[in-house]
Tab-separated table of C-alpha atoms in Angstrom:
chain	number	residue	atom	x	y	z
A	155	UNK	CA	0.076	-0.264	0.048
A	156	UNK	CA	1.311	3.299	-0.947
A	157	UNK	CA	-1.013	6.311	-0.565
A	158	UNK	CA	0.874	8.634	-3.323
A	159	UNK	CA	-0.037	6.045	-5.971
A	160	UNK	CA	-3.120	4.237	-4.851
A	161	UNK	CA	-5.426	7.077	-4.002
A	162	UNK	CA	-6.314	9.189	-7.168
A	163	UNK	CA	-8.334	12.320	-7.634
A	164	UNK	CA	-11.964	11.610	-7.748
A	165	UNK	CA	-13.821	11.412	-11.063
A	166	UNK	CA	-17.442	10.190	-11.843
A	167	UNK	CA	-17.617	6.196	-12.251
A	168	UNK	CA	-19.308	5.457	-15.555
A	169	UNK	CA	-22.365	3.231	-15.240
A	170	UNK	CA	-20.901	0.897	-17.646
A	171	UNK	CA	-18.185	-0.462	-15.498
A	172	UNK	CA	-18.834	-3.534	-13.423
A	173	UNK	CA	-19.858	-2.595	-10.098
A	174	UNK	CA	-19.755	-4.776	-7.079
A	175	UNK	CA	-19.495	-4.547	-3.195
A	176	UNK	CA	-18.038	-6.674	-0.467
A	177	UNK	CA	-19.781	-6.727	3.042
A	178	UNK	CA	-18.463	-8.030	6.541
A	179	UNK	CA	-20.781	-8.038	9.452
A	180	UNK	CA	-20.064	-6.442	12.866
A	181	UNK	CA	-22.488	-5.601	15.642
A	182	UNK	CA	-20.231	-4.343	18.644
A	183	UNK	CA	-17.440	-4.344	16.379
A	184	UNK	CA	-18.012	-2.186	12.943
A	185	UNK	CA	-19.835	-3.594	10.042
A	186	UNK	CA	-18.345	-2.678	6.745
A	187	UNK	CA	-19.587	-2.314	3.076
A	188	UNK	CA	-16.941	-1.305	0.312
A	189	UNK	CA	-17.979	-0.371	-3.069
A	190	UNK	CA	-15.835	-0.652	-6.135
A	191	UNK	CA	-16.011	-0.840	-9.922
A	192	UNK	CA	-13.642	-2.172	-12.712
A	193	UNK	CA	-12.583	-0.262	-15.726
A	194	UNK	CA	-12.204	-1.788	-19.235
A	195	UNK	CA	-8.555	-2.827	-18.303
A	196	UNK	CA	-9.444	-4.623	-15.102
A	197	UNK	CA	-8.383	-2.167	-12.663
A	198	UNK	CA	-10.720	-1.643	-9.660
A	199	UNK	CA	-11.826	1.648	-8.385
A	200	UNK	CA	-13.029	1.811	-4.805
A	201	UNK	CA	-15.498	4.774	-4.605
A	202	UNK	CA	-17.508	4.440	-1.342
A	203	UNK	CA	-17.835	2.670	1.863
A	204	UNK	CA	-20.330	2.147	4.960
A	205	UNK	CA	-18.655	1.847	8.361
A	206	UNK	CA	-19.835	1.778	11.650
A	207	UNK	CA	-20.645	-0.242	14.924
A	208	UNK	CA	-23.528	-0.619	17.183
A	209	UNK	CA	-25.790	-0.690	14.277
A	210	UNK	CA	-28.749	-3.363	13.741
A	211	UNK	CA	-29.092	-5.267	10.731
A	212	UNK	CA	-31.948	-3.234	9.598
A	213	UNK	CA	-29.804	-0.050	10.047
A	214	UNK	CA	-26.948	-1.597	8.076
A	215	UNK	CA	-29.210	-2.663	5.135
A	216	UNK	CA	-30.529	1.035	5.107
A	217	UNK	CA	-27.120	2.387	4.781
A	218	UNK	CA	-25.972	0.111	1.893
A	219	UNK	CA	-29.432	0.712	0.235
A	220	UNK	CA	-28.747	4.425	0.582
A	221	UNK	CA	-25.262	4.211	-0.761
A	222	UNK	CA	-26.645	2.296	-3.626
A	223	UNK	CA	-28.069	5.940	-5.048
A	224	UNK	CA	-25.689	8.235	-6.616
A	225	UNK	CA	-26.221	11.725	-8.005
A	226	UNK	CA	-24.073	12.332	-11.037
A	227	UNK	CA	-22.624	15.664	-11.665
A	228	UNK	CA	-25.258	16.426	-14.176
A	229	UNK	CA	-27.731	16.388	-11.068
A	230	UNK	CA	-29.441	13.106	-12.486
A	231	UNK	CA	-29.899	10.367	-9.620
A	232	UNK	CA	-29.098	6.881	-10.645
A	233	UNK	CA	-29.293	3.506	-8.882
A	234	UNK	CA	-26.230	1.432	-8.872
A	235	UNK	CA	-26.586	-2.097	-10.113
A	236	UNK	CA	-24.205	-4.247	-8.657
A	237	UNK	CA	-23.021	-7.725	-10.594
A	238	UNK	CA	-21.908	-9.140	-7.238
A	239	UNK	CA	-22.622	-8.246	-3.465
A	240	UNK	CA	-20.541	-10.940	-1.753
A	241	UNK	CA	-20.632	-11.182	2.261
A	242	UNK	CA	-18.878	-13.013	4.697
A	243	UNK	CA	-20.268	-16.794	4.921
A	244	UNK	CA	-20.952	-16.379	8.613
A	245	UNK	CA	-24.018	-14.126	8.032
A	246	UNK	CA	-25.856	-17.039	6.433
A	247	UNK	CA	-25.830	-19.110	9.570
A	248	UNK	CA	-28.418	-18.776	12.398
A	249	UNK	CA	-25.949	-18.552	15.171
A	250	UNK	CA	-28.378	-17.039	17.514
A	251	UNK	CA	-31.037	-19.729	17.296
A	252	UNK	CA	-33.882	-17.385	15.897
A	253	UNK	CA	-34.577	-19.171	12.776
A	254	UNK	CA	-33.235	-16.163	10.816
A	255	UNK	CA	-29.632	-15.476	9.930
A	256	UNK	CA	-27.921	-11.950	9.376
A	257	UNK	CA	-28.287	-12.389	5.712
A	258	UNK	CA	-31.935	-13.200	6.084
A	259	UNK	CA	-32.518	-9.906	8.124
A	260	UNK	CA	-30.579	-8.098	5.566
A	261	UNK	CA	-32.853	-9.457	2.672
A	262	UNK	CA	-36.076	-8.567	4.342
A	263	UNK	CA	-34.816	-5.275	4.659
A	264	UNK	CA	-34.015	-4.960	1.341
A	265	UNK	CA	-30.223	-5.942	1.060
A	266	UNK	CA	-29.762	-9.042	-1.075
A	267	UNK	CA	-26.104	-10.771	-0.569
A	268	UNK	CA	-24.702	-13.788	-1.872
A	269	UNK	CA	-21.801	-16.069	-0.068
A	270	UNK	CA	-18.420	-15.033	-0.415
A	271	UNK	CA	-15.545	-17.538	-0.915
A	272	UNK	CA	-13.849	-17.327	2.493
A	273	UNK	CA	-10.349	-18.715	1.279
A	274	UNK	CA	-8.333	-15.986	3.233
A	275	UNK	CA	-4.830	-16.915	2.059
A	276	UNK	CA	-6.027	-16.727	-1.542
A	277	UNK	CA	-7.875	-13.774	-0.723
A	278	UNK	CA	-5.105	-11.825	0.457
A	279	UNK	CA	-2.825	-12.898	-2.318
A	280	UNK	CA	-5.320	-11.699	-4.794
A	281	UNK	CA	-5.498	-8.280	-2.763
A	282	UNK	CA	-1.650	-8.141	-2.978
A	283	UNK	CA	-1.697	-8.681	-6.788
A	284	UNK	CA	-4.351	-5.784	-6.985
A	285	UNK	CA	-2.227	-3.541	-4.810
A	286	UNK	CA	0.836	-4.281	-6.965
A	287	UNK	CA	0.848	-6.354	-10.248
A	288	UNK	CA	4.392	-7.521	-10.671
A	289	UNK	CA	3.887	-8.501	-14.189
A	290	UNK	CA	2.617	-5.052	-15.549
A	291	UNK	CA	4.689	-3.173	-12.781
A	292	UNK	CA	1.590	-1.235	-12.101
A	293	UNK	CA	-0.970	-0.962	-9.319
A	294	UNK	CA	-4.523	-2.271	-10.012
A	295	UNK	CA	-6.350	-1.153	-7.125
A	296	UNK	CA	-7.202	2.381	-6.585
A	297	UNK	CA	-9.319	4.758	-4.252
A	298	UNK	CA	-10.873	7.678	-5.153
A	299	UNK	CA	-9.922	10.589	-2.976
A	300	UNK	CA	-12.361	11.569	-0.188
A	301	UNK	CA	-14.396	8.581	-0.404
A	302	UNK	CA	-13.329	5.711	1.684
A	303	UNK	CA	-11.454	7.178	4.908
A	304	UNK	CA	-11.827	4.064	6.984
A	305	UNK	CA	-10.313	1.708	4.464
A	306	UNK	CA	-7.399	4.232	3.925
A	307	UNK	CA	-7.087	4.730	7.336
A	308	UNK	CA	-6.839	1.108	8.504
A	309	UNK	CA	-4.817	-0.543	5.468
A	310	UNK	CA	-1.846	0.959	6.781
A	311	UNK	CA	-2.043	-0.751	10.341
A	312	UNK	CA	-2.508	-4.353	9.012
A	313	UNK	CA	0.074	-6.948	10.221
A	314	UNK	CA	0.647	-10.587	9.479
A	315	UNK	CA	-0.403	-13.129	11.849
A	316	UNK	CA	2.893	-14.431	13.550
A	317	UNK	CA	1.464	-17.975	13.717
A	318	UNK	CA	0.218	-17.718	10.133
A	319	UNK	CA	2.437	-15.487	8.065
A	320	UNK	CA	0.305	-15.646	5.074
A	321	UNK	CA	-2.799	-14.327	6.941
A	322	UNK	CA	-3.578	-11.251	8.636
A	323	UNK	CA	-3.855	-10.682	12.390
A	324	UNK	CA	-7.611	-10.789	13.059
A	325	UNK	CA	-7.244	-9.083	16.313
A	326	UNK	CA	-6.705	-5.855	14.288
A	327	UNK	CA	-9.368	-3.471	12.805
A	328	UNK	CA	-9.619	-5.530	9.671
A	329	UNK	CA	-13.390	-5.252	9.007
A	330	UNK	CA	-13.190	-3.309	6.015
A	331	UNK	CA	-10.145	-5.284	4.818
A	332	UNK	CA	-12.296	-8.427	4.971
A	333	UNK	CA	-14.931	-6.400	2.943
A	334	UNK	CA	-12.244	-5.481	0.499
A	335	UNK	CA	-11.134	-9.164	0.160
A	336	UNK	CA	-14.777	-10.301	-0.650
A	337	UNK	CA	-15.242	-7.577	-3.291
A	338	UNK	CA	-12.028	-8.164	-5.115
A	339	UNK	CA	-12.970	-11.814	-5.208
A	340	UNK	CA	-15.512	-11.250	-7.570
A	341	UNK	CA	-12.756	-10.693	-10.137
A	342	UNK	CA	-9.569	-12.416	-9.148
A	343	UNK	CA	-6.541	-11.157	-10.983
A	344	UNK	CA	-6.197	-12.884	-14.178
A	345	UNK	CA	-9.752	-13.999	-14.578
A	346	UNK	CA	-11.160	-13.360	-18.112
A	347	UNK	CA	-14.351	-11.456	-18.118
A	348	UNK	CA	-16.610	-12.922	-20.694
A	349	UNK	CA	-17.765	-10.648	-23.710
A	350	UNK	CA	-21.218	-9.291	-23.422
A	351	UNK	CA	-23.393	-11.196	-25.882
A	352	UNK	CA	-24.787	-8.861	-28.852
A	353	UNK	CA	-28.010	-9.744	-30.464
A	354	UNK	CA	-28.306	-10.365	-34.234
A	355	UNK	CA	-29.504	-7.779	-36.440
A	356	UNK	CA	-32.681	-8.125	-38.413
A	357	UNK	CA	-30.690	-9.194	-41.593
A	358	UNK	CA	-28.559	-11.391	-39.768
A	359	UNK	CA	-31.561	-13.313	-38.193
A	360	UNK	CA	-33.116	-13.459	-41.758
A	361	UNK	CA	-30.001	-14.890	-43.435
A	362	UNK	CA	-29.730	-17.368	-40.521
A	363	UNK	CA	-33.416	-18.442	-41.091
A	364	UNK	CA	-32.425	-18.981	-44.977
A	365	UNK	CA	-29.513	-21.018	-44.005
């Protein structure tokens, strides 16, 4: 992490880019929701976050839903469409014995999430590659200036676990780092993005029928 190269001037993220978000649940500890988008070269730009402790699942869902609406420079209000909303797998378990998981409570409140892969070592390796792509000799992860203060504040504080050098020390304030790991797992470095299918023109359909 190098703030001088990873934090870039704010610009309006195009709607045509692929948007996704990663979520990490917390109650007494902070919860985190991190939003990002990929450009056509596969670089990820983090542009918004939700973060805070002491919030109910319903309040967390309300925060995430509010962040899904963006006001463009033109004044137009648009709703962001996420191709992935990936959350900590633990939110799908009914640990409180109430018959509903955190994911259920989020869904009822209007926040639909899907289970992220919790392969921690692979996740941190993917995040390191985003921070610096050794093949291209350039970073692939950027943060828009003024948008993700808790991500920028906590990432320099992260340390490896002394017993597990490939993993982070979970005793640290790693909540938004976990959200980032889930977010980036939506498009691992090196993954080929399928081309969008374009429908046939009328002439092409007619010629196909003739054939």
